[in-house]
Amino acid sequence: MKIVLLNPPGKKLYLRDNYCAKVSKTGYINPPVDLIVISGWLWNKHKLKAVDAIVQRLSPPKTMSEILAFKSQAAIVLTSRLSWPEDVIFLRQLKNELPDLLLIGCGDLFLANWSKEEWQSIFEAVIFDYTTPNLARFLDEFEKRVEHSFTYEGIAFKKDNGSWVGKWQAASGEYRIPISQHELFPLRLYRHPFLRRLPYTVVVSDFGCPYRCSFCLSGVLGYKFRPVSDVIEELLYLKSLGVKEIFFGDQCYGVPRERNEEMMKTMLVNNLKFGWGCYTRIDAVDKELLSLMKRAGCHTIVFGLESATPEICRQIHKAIDVDRAKEALSWCQKLKIQTVATFIFGLPGESKKECLKTMELAMTLNLDYASFNLATPRPLKRALGIKSITQALIIAQNALELLRESFKK
């Protein structure tokens, strides 16, 4: 089967990957890790073509031409609640051109009931977990034109009678994936502000997050991880492709510690001299571990600090010790590891005074970069305690107003 791995066109630089949609702030564009991982499950039985209309700056007509020229029989589409108003227009046009095209969706749109009736009328299946092997099994049965005989963990699909089977559930345990076909994607076009050489790509060693911060969707996804040997096999393949830089797309890299140590030591043994960066937590690293990460090629770490107010941090289930943060940042400075910290304004219960306190903390820490973000509701009810779309909009508006007022000072 000819399958397009599609990141649809958009008027903005949408980053739809990893079930965490956003718009690029400074022109950086990540490789779509969801589609990259999916390619590993499909390449040996299907002919694949990657069309990343965002990084290739393709207009809707040009994107359509690429898909039609490939004579696609199926498309796995990365979409999101953020870009859906544009995506749905393009996908309807695509179905008009190719009525028999099998459309399969992946993204945060499908993790809640937002626009459910609309997307159910367009897609034949949706993916809740892009690491699942069951997508390949679903496609095998589809090609054989047999009715799907059972449900598939990690995906949902439309039956012949129009009803849907399958639901989202939290991930757990260990998983493996075949080597992803990174070379299908235009790796030299992707950009990240903290990486230093091209080509670059994204690798994940786990899925979801072991922590449960209420502002973040990742913890709601559950948590599962790849064996170190599985990740090293992929890194060796990337070395053979000439890839120079890696960003580990794990939401909290290096957890648990023993696995992180094994990963670093195995990278050194295999002479994997990538430059790389990652996200992690202040309380997930220490001096010895940071030293090992540096030796293995790490040059940038993004730490989530979020707020300077302990009570706010406790409310979002992310306790931060400021003294511990200063210590970890000092270790990084001595090791010449570049540091980035993320902060969130407008978390529920935050006042202007607390917002200014967070700004002051950001300026007093010895950071190389700081990233300031607005509290944004995510799918699934647990994120920020959201119980309705109206409440979500109120939180987003309050965050924006708070930030505007704080910068007037």
Coordinates of C-alpha atoms in Angstrom, one line a residue:
M1 CA 0.0 0.0 0.0
K2 CA 1.2 3.5 -0.8
I3 CA 1.0 5.6 2.4
V4 CA 1.7 9.3 2.9
L5 CA 2.9 10.4 6.3
L6 CA 1.4 13.9 6.3
N7 CA 2.0 17.0 8.4
P8 CA -0.6 19.2 6.8
P9 CA -0.1 22.8 5.5
G10 CA -1.0 25.7 7.8
K11 CA -0.9 29.5 7.9
K12 CA 1.2 29.3 11.0
L13 CA 4.2 27.2 12.0
Y14 CA 2.2 24.5 13.8
L15 CA 4.1 22.0 15.9
R16 CA 1.6 19.2 16.2
D17 CA 3.9 16.4 17.4
N18 CA 3.9 14.4 20.6
Y19 CA 0.3 15.2 21.6
C20 CA 1.3 18.7 22.6
A21 CA 0.4 21.2 19.9
K22 CA 1.7 24.7 19.8
V23 CA 2.9 27.4 17.3
S24 CA 6.6 28.0 16.8
K25 CA 7.7 31.2 18.6
T26 CA 11.0 31.9 16.8
G27 CA 10.8 29.9 13.6
Y28 CA 12.1 26.6 14.9
I29 CA 10.4 23.5 13.5
N30 CA 10.8 20.0 15.0
P31 CA 10.8 16.8 13.0
P32 CA 7.3 15.2 13.6
V33 CA 8.4 12.4 15.9
D34 CA 5.0 10.7 15.8
L35 CA 5.2 10.1 12.1
I36 CA 8.9 9.2 12.3
V37 CA 8.2 6.5 14.9
I38 CA 5.2 5.2 12.8
S39 CA 7.5 4.9 9.8
G40 CA 9.4 2.2 11.6
W41 CA 6.3 0.0 11.9
L42 CA 5.3 0.4 8.2
W43 CA 8.3 0.7 5.9
N44 CA 8.9 -3.0 5.4
K45 CA 5.4 -3.8 4.1
H46 CA 4.3 -0.5 2.5
K47 CA 5.7 2.2 0.2
L48 CA 6.0 5.4 2.3
K49 CA 6.3 9.1 1.4
A50 CA 6.7 11.8 4.0
V51 CA 5.1 15.2 3.2
D52 CA 5.9 17.7 5.9
A53 CA 4.0 20.8 4.5
I54 CA 5.0 22.9 7.5
V55 CA 8.8 22.6 7.2
Q56 CA 8.7 22.4 3.4
R57 CA 6.5 25.5 3.3
L58 CA 4.0 23.8 1.0
S59 CA 0.7 25.6 0.2
P60 CA -2.5 23.5 0.3
P61 CA -2.5 23.1 -3.5
K62 CA 1.1 22.1 -3.6
T63 CA 0.6 19.6 -0.8
M64 CA -2.4 18.2 -2.6
S65 CA -0.2 17.8 -5.8
E66 CA 2.4 15.8 -3.8
I67 CA -0.2 13.4 -2.5
L68 CA -1.9 12.9 -5.8
A69 CA 1.4 12.4 -7.7
F70 CA 2.3 9.6 -5.2
K71 CA -1.1 8.0 -6.0
S72 CA -1.6 7.5 -2.3
Q73 CA -3.9 4.9 -1.0
A74 CA -3.7 5.9 2.7
A75 CA -2.6 9.0 4.6
I76 CA -1.5 9.1 8.3
V77 CA -2.3 12.7 9.2
L78 CA -0.7 14.6 12.1
T79 CA -3.3 17.0 13.4
S80 CA -4.2 19.0 16.5
R81 CA -6.9 20.9 18.3
L82 CA -4.9 24.0 17.6
S83 CA -4.7 23.6 13.8
W84 CA -8.0 21.7 13.3
P85 CA -10.0 24.6 11.8
E86 CA -7.4 24.7 8.9
D87 CA -6.8 21.0 8.8
V88 CA -10.4 20.0 8.4
I89 CA -10.8 22.2 5.3
F90 CA -7.7 20.7 3.7
L91 CA -8.8 17.1 4.6
R92 CA -12.2 17.6 3.1
Q93 CA -10.7 18.8 -0.1
L94 CA -8.3 15.8 0.0
K95 CA -11.3 13.4 0.3
N96 CA -13.0 15.1 -2.6
E97 CA -10.0 14.4 -4.7
L98 CA -9.4 10.9 -3.4
P99 CA -12.7 9.5 -2.1
D100 CA -11.3 6.1 -1.5
L101 CA -8.3 7.4 0.5
L102 CA -7.9 5.8 3.9
L103 CA -7.4 8.6 6.4
I104 CA -5.9 7.9 9.8
G105 CA -5.4 10.7 12.3
C106 CA -2.8 11.2 15.1
G107 CA -2.6 14.0 17.6
D108 CA -4.0 15.6 20.7
L109 CA -7.3 16.3 19.0
F110 CA -8.4 12.7 19.6
L111 CA -7.7 12.6 23.3
A112 CA -10.8 14.5 24.2
N113 CA -14.3 15.0 22.7
W114 CA -13.4 18.3 21.0
S115 CA -14.8 18.3 17.4
K116 CA -15.5 14.6 17.7
E117 CA -18.5 14.4 15.4
E118 CA -16.5 16.4 12.8
W119 CA -13.3 14.3 12.8
Q120 CA -15.3 11.0 13.0
S121 CA -16.9 11.9 9.7
I122 CA -13.4 12.3 8.1
F123 CA -11.1 9.7 9.5
E124 CA -11.4 5.9 9.3
A125 CA -9.1 5.4 12.3
V126 CA -7.2 7.4 14.9
I127 CA -4.0 6.8 16.8
F128 CA -3.9 7.3 20.6
D129 CA -0.3 6.0 21.0
Y130 CA 2.0 6.5 18.0
T131 CA 4.4 3.8 19.4
T132 CA 1.8 1.0 19.0
P133 CA 2.5 -2.0 16.7
N134 CA -1.3 -2.3 16.2
L135 CA -1.5 0.3 13.4
A136 CA 0.5 -2.1 11.2
R137 CA -2.0 -4.9 12.1
F138 CA -4.9 -2.7 11.4
L139 CA -3.5 -1.9 7.9
D140 CA -2.9 -5.6 7.2
E141 CA -6.5 -6.4 7.8
F142 CA -7.7 -3.4 5.8
E143 CA -5.6 -4.5 2.8
K144 CA -7.1 -8.0 3.0
R145 CA -10.6 -6.4 3.0
V146 CA -11.6 -8.4 6.0
E147 CA -13.6 -7.0 8.9
H148 CA -11.5 -6.1 11.8
S149 CA -11.9 -9.0 14.2
F150 CA -10.8 -7.4 17.4
T151 CA -10.0 -4.1 19.1
Y152 CA -6.5 -2.7 18.8
E153 CA -4.8 -1.2 21.9
G154 CA -3.6 2.3 21.0
I155 CA -6.0 3.0 18.1
A156 CA -9.7 3.3 17.4
F157 CA -11.4 2.7 14.1
K158 CA -14.7 3.0 12.3
K159 CA -16.6 -0.1 11.6
D160 CA -18.6 -0.8 8.4
N161 CA -21.8 0.3 10.1
G162 CA -20.3 3.6 11.1
S163 CA -19.8 3.0 14.8
W164 CA -16.4 3.4 16.4
V165 CA -14.4 0.8 18.3
G166 CA -11.5 1.5 20.7
K167 CA -10.7 4.1 23.3
W168 CA -7.7 5.9 24.8
Q169 CA -6.0 4.3 27.8
A170 CA -2.8 5.2 29.7
A171 CA 0.4 3.6 28.6
S172 CA 2.6 1.4 30.9
G173 CA 5.5 -1.1 30.9
E174 CA 8.2 -1.5 28.3
Y175 CA 8.0 -1.2 24.5
R176 CA 10.2 -1.7 21.5
I177 CA 10.0 -0.1 18.1
P178 CA 11.6 -1.0 14.8
I179 CA 14.2 1.5 13.5
S180 CA 12.4 4.6 12.3
Q181 CA 13.0 5.8 8.8
H182 CA 14.3 9.2 9.6
E183 CA 15.7 9.6 6.0
L184 CA 12.2 9.9 4.6
F185 CA 11.9 13.3 6.2
P186 CA 13.8 16.5 5.1
L187 CA 16.2 16.5 8.1
R188 CA 18.3 19.4 6.9
L189 CA 15.2 21.7 6.9
Y190 CA 14.4 21.3 10.6
R191 CA 15.6 23.8 13.0
H192 CA 16.0 24.0 16.8
P193 CA 17.4 27.0 18.6
F194 CA 19.7 25.0 20.9
L195 CA 21.2 22.6 18.4
R196 CA 24.4 23.3 16.6
R197 CA 24.8 21.2 13.5
L198 CA 22.8 19.7 10.7
P199 CA 21.2 17.3 10.0
Y200 CA 19.3 16.9 13.2
T201 CA 16.4 14.7 14.2
V202 CA 14.4 13.7 17.3
V203 CA 14.6 10.4 19.1
V204 CA 12.3 9.2 21.9
S205 CA 13.4 6.7 24.5
D206 CA 10.1 6.7 26.3
F207 CA 6.4 7.6 25.9
G208 CA 4.4 9.8 28.2
C209 CA 5.9 10.9 31.5
P210 CA 6.3 9.3 35.0
Y211 CA 5.3 12.6 36.6
R212 CA 1.8 14.0 36.9
C213 CA 2.2 17.8 36.6
S214 CA -1.4 19.1 36.2
F215 CA -0.6 21.7 33.5
C216 CA 0.9 19.0 31.2
L217 CA -0.8 16.4 29.2
S218 CA 2.2 14.0 29.0
G219 CA 1.7 12.5 32.5
V220 CA -1.9 11.8 31.6
L221 CA -0.7 9.6 28.7
G222 CA 0.8 7.2 31.2
Y223 CA 4.4 6.1 31.0
K224 CA 6.4 3.4 29.2
F225 CA 10.0 3.2 28.1
R226 CA 12.2 1.5 25.5
P227 CA 15.1 -0.8 26.5
V228 CA 18.5 0.9 26.2
S229 CA 19.6 -1.6 23.5
D230 CA 16.6 -0.6 21.4
V231 CA 17.5 3.1 21.5
I232 CA 21.2 2.5 20.8
E233 CA 20.3 0.5 17.7
E234 CA 18.4 3.5 16.4
L235 CA 21.3 5.9 17.3
L236 CA 23.7 3.6 15.4
Y237 CA 21.5 3.8 12.4
L238 CA 21.3 7.6 12.6
K239 CA 25.1 7.7 12.8
S240 CA 25.2 5.7 9.5
L241 CA 22.9 8.3 7.9
G242 CA 25.3 11.1 8.9
V243 CA 23.0 12.7 11.5
K244 CA 25.0 15.1 13.7
E245 CA 22.6 16.4 16.3
I246 CA 19.9 14.7 18.4
F247 CA 17.2 16.1 20.5
F248 CA 15.7 13.5 22.9
G249 CA 12.0 14.1 22.7
D250 CA 11.3 12.5 26.1
Q251 CA 9.2 14.7 28.3
C252 CA 11.6 14.1 31.2
Y253 CA 14.8 12.6 29.9
G254 CA 16.9 10.3 32.1
V255 CA 14.2 8.7 34.3
P256 CA 14.9 6.3 36.0
R257 CA 18.5 7.2 36.7
E258 CA 19.9 3.7 36.3
R259 CA 18.6 3.6 32.8
N260 CA 20.0 7.0 32.0
E261 CA 23.5 5.9 33.2
E262 CA 23.3 2.8 31.1
M263 CA 22.3 4.8 28.1
M264 CA 25.2 7.3 28.5
K265 CA 27.8 4.6 29.0
T266 CA 26.6 2.6 26.0
M267 CA 26.7 5.7 23.8
L268 CA 30.3 6.2 24.9
V269 CA 31.3 2.6 24.3
N270 CA 29.7 2.8 20.8
N271 CA 31.5 6.1 20.0
L272 CA 28.2 7.8 19.3
K273 CA 29.5 11.4 19.1
F274 CA 26.2 13.2 18.6
G275 CA 25.7 16.7 20.0
W276 CA 22.4 16.6 21.8
G277 CA 19.9 18.3 24.1
C278 CA 16.9 17.2 26.2
Y279 CA 14.2 18.1 28.7
T280 CA 14.5 17.1 32.3
R281 CA 13.7 18.1 35.9
I282 CA 15.9 19.7 38.4
D283 CA 15.4 16.8 40.8
A284 CA 16.2 14.2 38.2
V285 CA 19.9 15.1 37.9
D286 CA 23.0 15.5 40.1
K287 CA 26.6 16.4 39.6
E288 CA 27.8 12.9 38.6
L289 CA 25.0 12.3 36.2
L290 CA 25.4 15.6 34.5
S291 CA 29.1 14.9 34.1
L292 CA 28.3 11.6 32.4
M293 CA 25.7 13.3 30.1
K294 CA 28.3 15.9 29.1
R295 CA 30.8 13.2 28.2
A296 CA 28.2 11.5 26.1
G297 CA 27.6 14.7 24.1
C298 CA 24.9 16.6 25.9
H299 CA 25.4 20.4 25.4
T300 CA 21.9 21.8 26.3
I301 CA 19.3 20.9 29.0
V302 CA 15.8 22.4 29.2
F303 CA 14.6 22.5 32.8
G304 CA 11.0 23.1 33.8
L305 CA 10.9 25.5 36.7
E306 CA 7.4 27.0 36.0
S307 CA 6.9 29.3 39.0
A308 CA 8.8 31.0 41.8
T309 CA 5.8 30.5 44.2
P310 CA 6.0 27.2 46.2
E311 CA 2.2 27.0 46.7
I312 CA 1.6 27.4 43.0
C313 CA 4.1 24.7 42.2
R314 CA 2.4 22.4 44.8
Q315 CA -1.0 23.0 43.2
I316 CA 0.3 21.9 39.8
H317 CA 2.0 18.9 41.4
K318 CA 5.5 20.1 40.6
A319 CA 7.3 21.0 43.8
I320 CA 10.5 23.1 42.9
D321 CA 13.3 23.7 45.4
V322 CA 14.9 27.0 44.3
D323 CA 18.1 26.3 46.1
R324 CA 18.3 22.9 44.4
A325 CA 17.7 24.6 41.1
K326 CA 20.5 27.0 41.6
E327 CA 22.8 24.2 42.5
A328 CA 21.9 22.2 39.4
L329 CA 22.4 25.2 37.2
S330 CA 25.8 25.9 38.8
W331 CA 26.9 22.3 38.0
C332 CA 25.8 22.8 34.4
Q333 CA 27.7 26.0 34.1
K334 CA 30.9 24.4 35.4
L335 CA 30.5 21.5 32.9
K336 CA 29.7 24.0 30.1
I337 CA 26.3 22.6 29.5
Q338 CA 23.9 25.3 28.2
T339 CA 20.9 25.8 30.3
V340 CA 17.3 26.8 29.5
A341 CA 14.4 27.2 31.9
T342 CA 10.7 27.2 31.2
F343 CA 8.3 29.4 33.1
I344 CA 4.5 29.5 33.0
F345 CA 2.4 32.6 33.6
G346 CA -1.3 32.5 34.5
L347 CA -1.5 29.2 36.3
P348 CA -4.8 28.9 38.3
G349 CA -4.5 31.0 41.5
E350 CA -1.5 33.1 40.4
S351 CA -1.6 36.8 41.1
K352 CA 0.3 39.7 39.4
K353 CA 2.6 39.8 42.4
E354 CA 3.4 36.1 42.0
C355 CA 3.9 36.6 38.3
L356 CA 6.4 39.3 38.9
K357 CA 8.2 37.1 41.5
T358 CA 8.6 34.4 38.7
M359 CA 10.1 37.0 36.4
E360 CA 12.5 38.1 39.1
L361 CA 13.6 34.5 39.7
A362 CA 14.2 34.1 36.0
M363 CA 16.5 37.1 35.9
T364 CA 18.5 36.1 39.0
L365 CA 19.2 32.6 38.0
N366 CA 22.3 32.0 36.0
L367 CA 20.5 30.9 32.9
D368 CA 21.6 30.9 29.2
Y369 CA 18.0 31.1 28.0
A370 CA 14.5 31.4 29.5
S371 CA 11.3 30.5 27.9
F372 CA 8.1 32.2 29.1
N373 CA 4.7 30.5 28.4
L374 CA 1.0 31.1 29.0
A375 CA -1.0 28.5 30.9
T376 CA -2.8 26.7 28.2
P377 CA -5.6 24.1 28.8
R378 CA -4.9 20.7 27.2
P379 CA -7.1 17.7 26.3
L380 CA -8.4 15.4 29.0
K381 CA -10.1 16.7 32.1
R382 CA -7.1 16.3 34.5
A383 CA -4.9 19.0 32.8
L384 CA -5.2 22.1 35.0
G385 CA -8.4 20.6 36.4
I386 CA -10.4 21.7 33.3
K387 CA -14.0 20.6 33.4
S388 CA -15.4 22.5 30.4
I389 CA -14.4 24.4 27.3
T390 CA -15.7 27.6 28.8
Q391 CA -13.4 27.2 31.9
A392 CA -10.5 26.5 29.5
L393 CA -11.1 29.7 27.6
I394 CA -11.3 31.7 30.9
I395 CA -8.0 30.4 32.1
A396 CA -6.3 31.2 28.8
Q397 CA -7.7 34.7 28.8
N398 CA -6.7 35.3 32.4
A399 CA -3.2 34.2 31.7
L400 CA -2.9 36.6 28.8
E401 CA -4.2 39.5 30.8
L402 CA -2.0 38.8 33.8
L403 CA 1.1 38.7 31.5
R404 CA 0.1 42.0 29.9
E405 CA -0.4 43.7 33.3
S406 CA 2.9 42.4 34.6
F407 CA 4.9 43.8 31.7
K408 CA 3.4 47.2 32.2
K409 CA 5.4 47.7 35.4

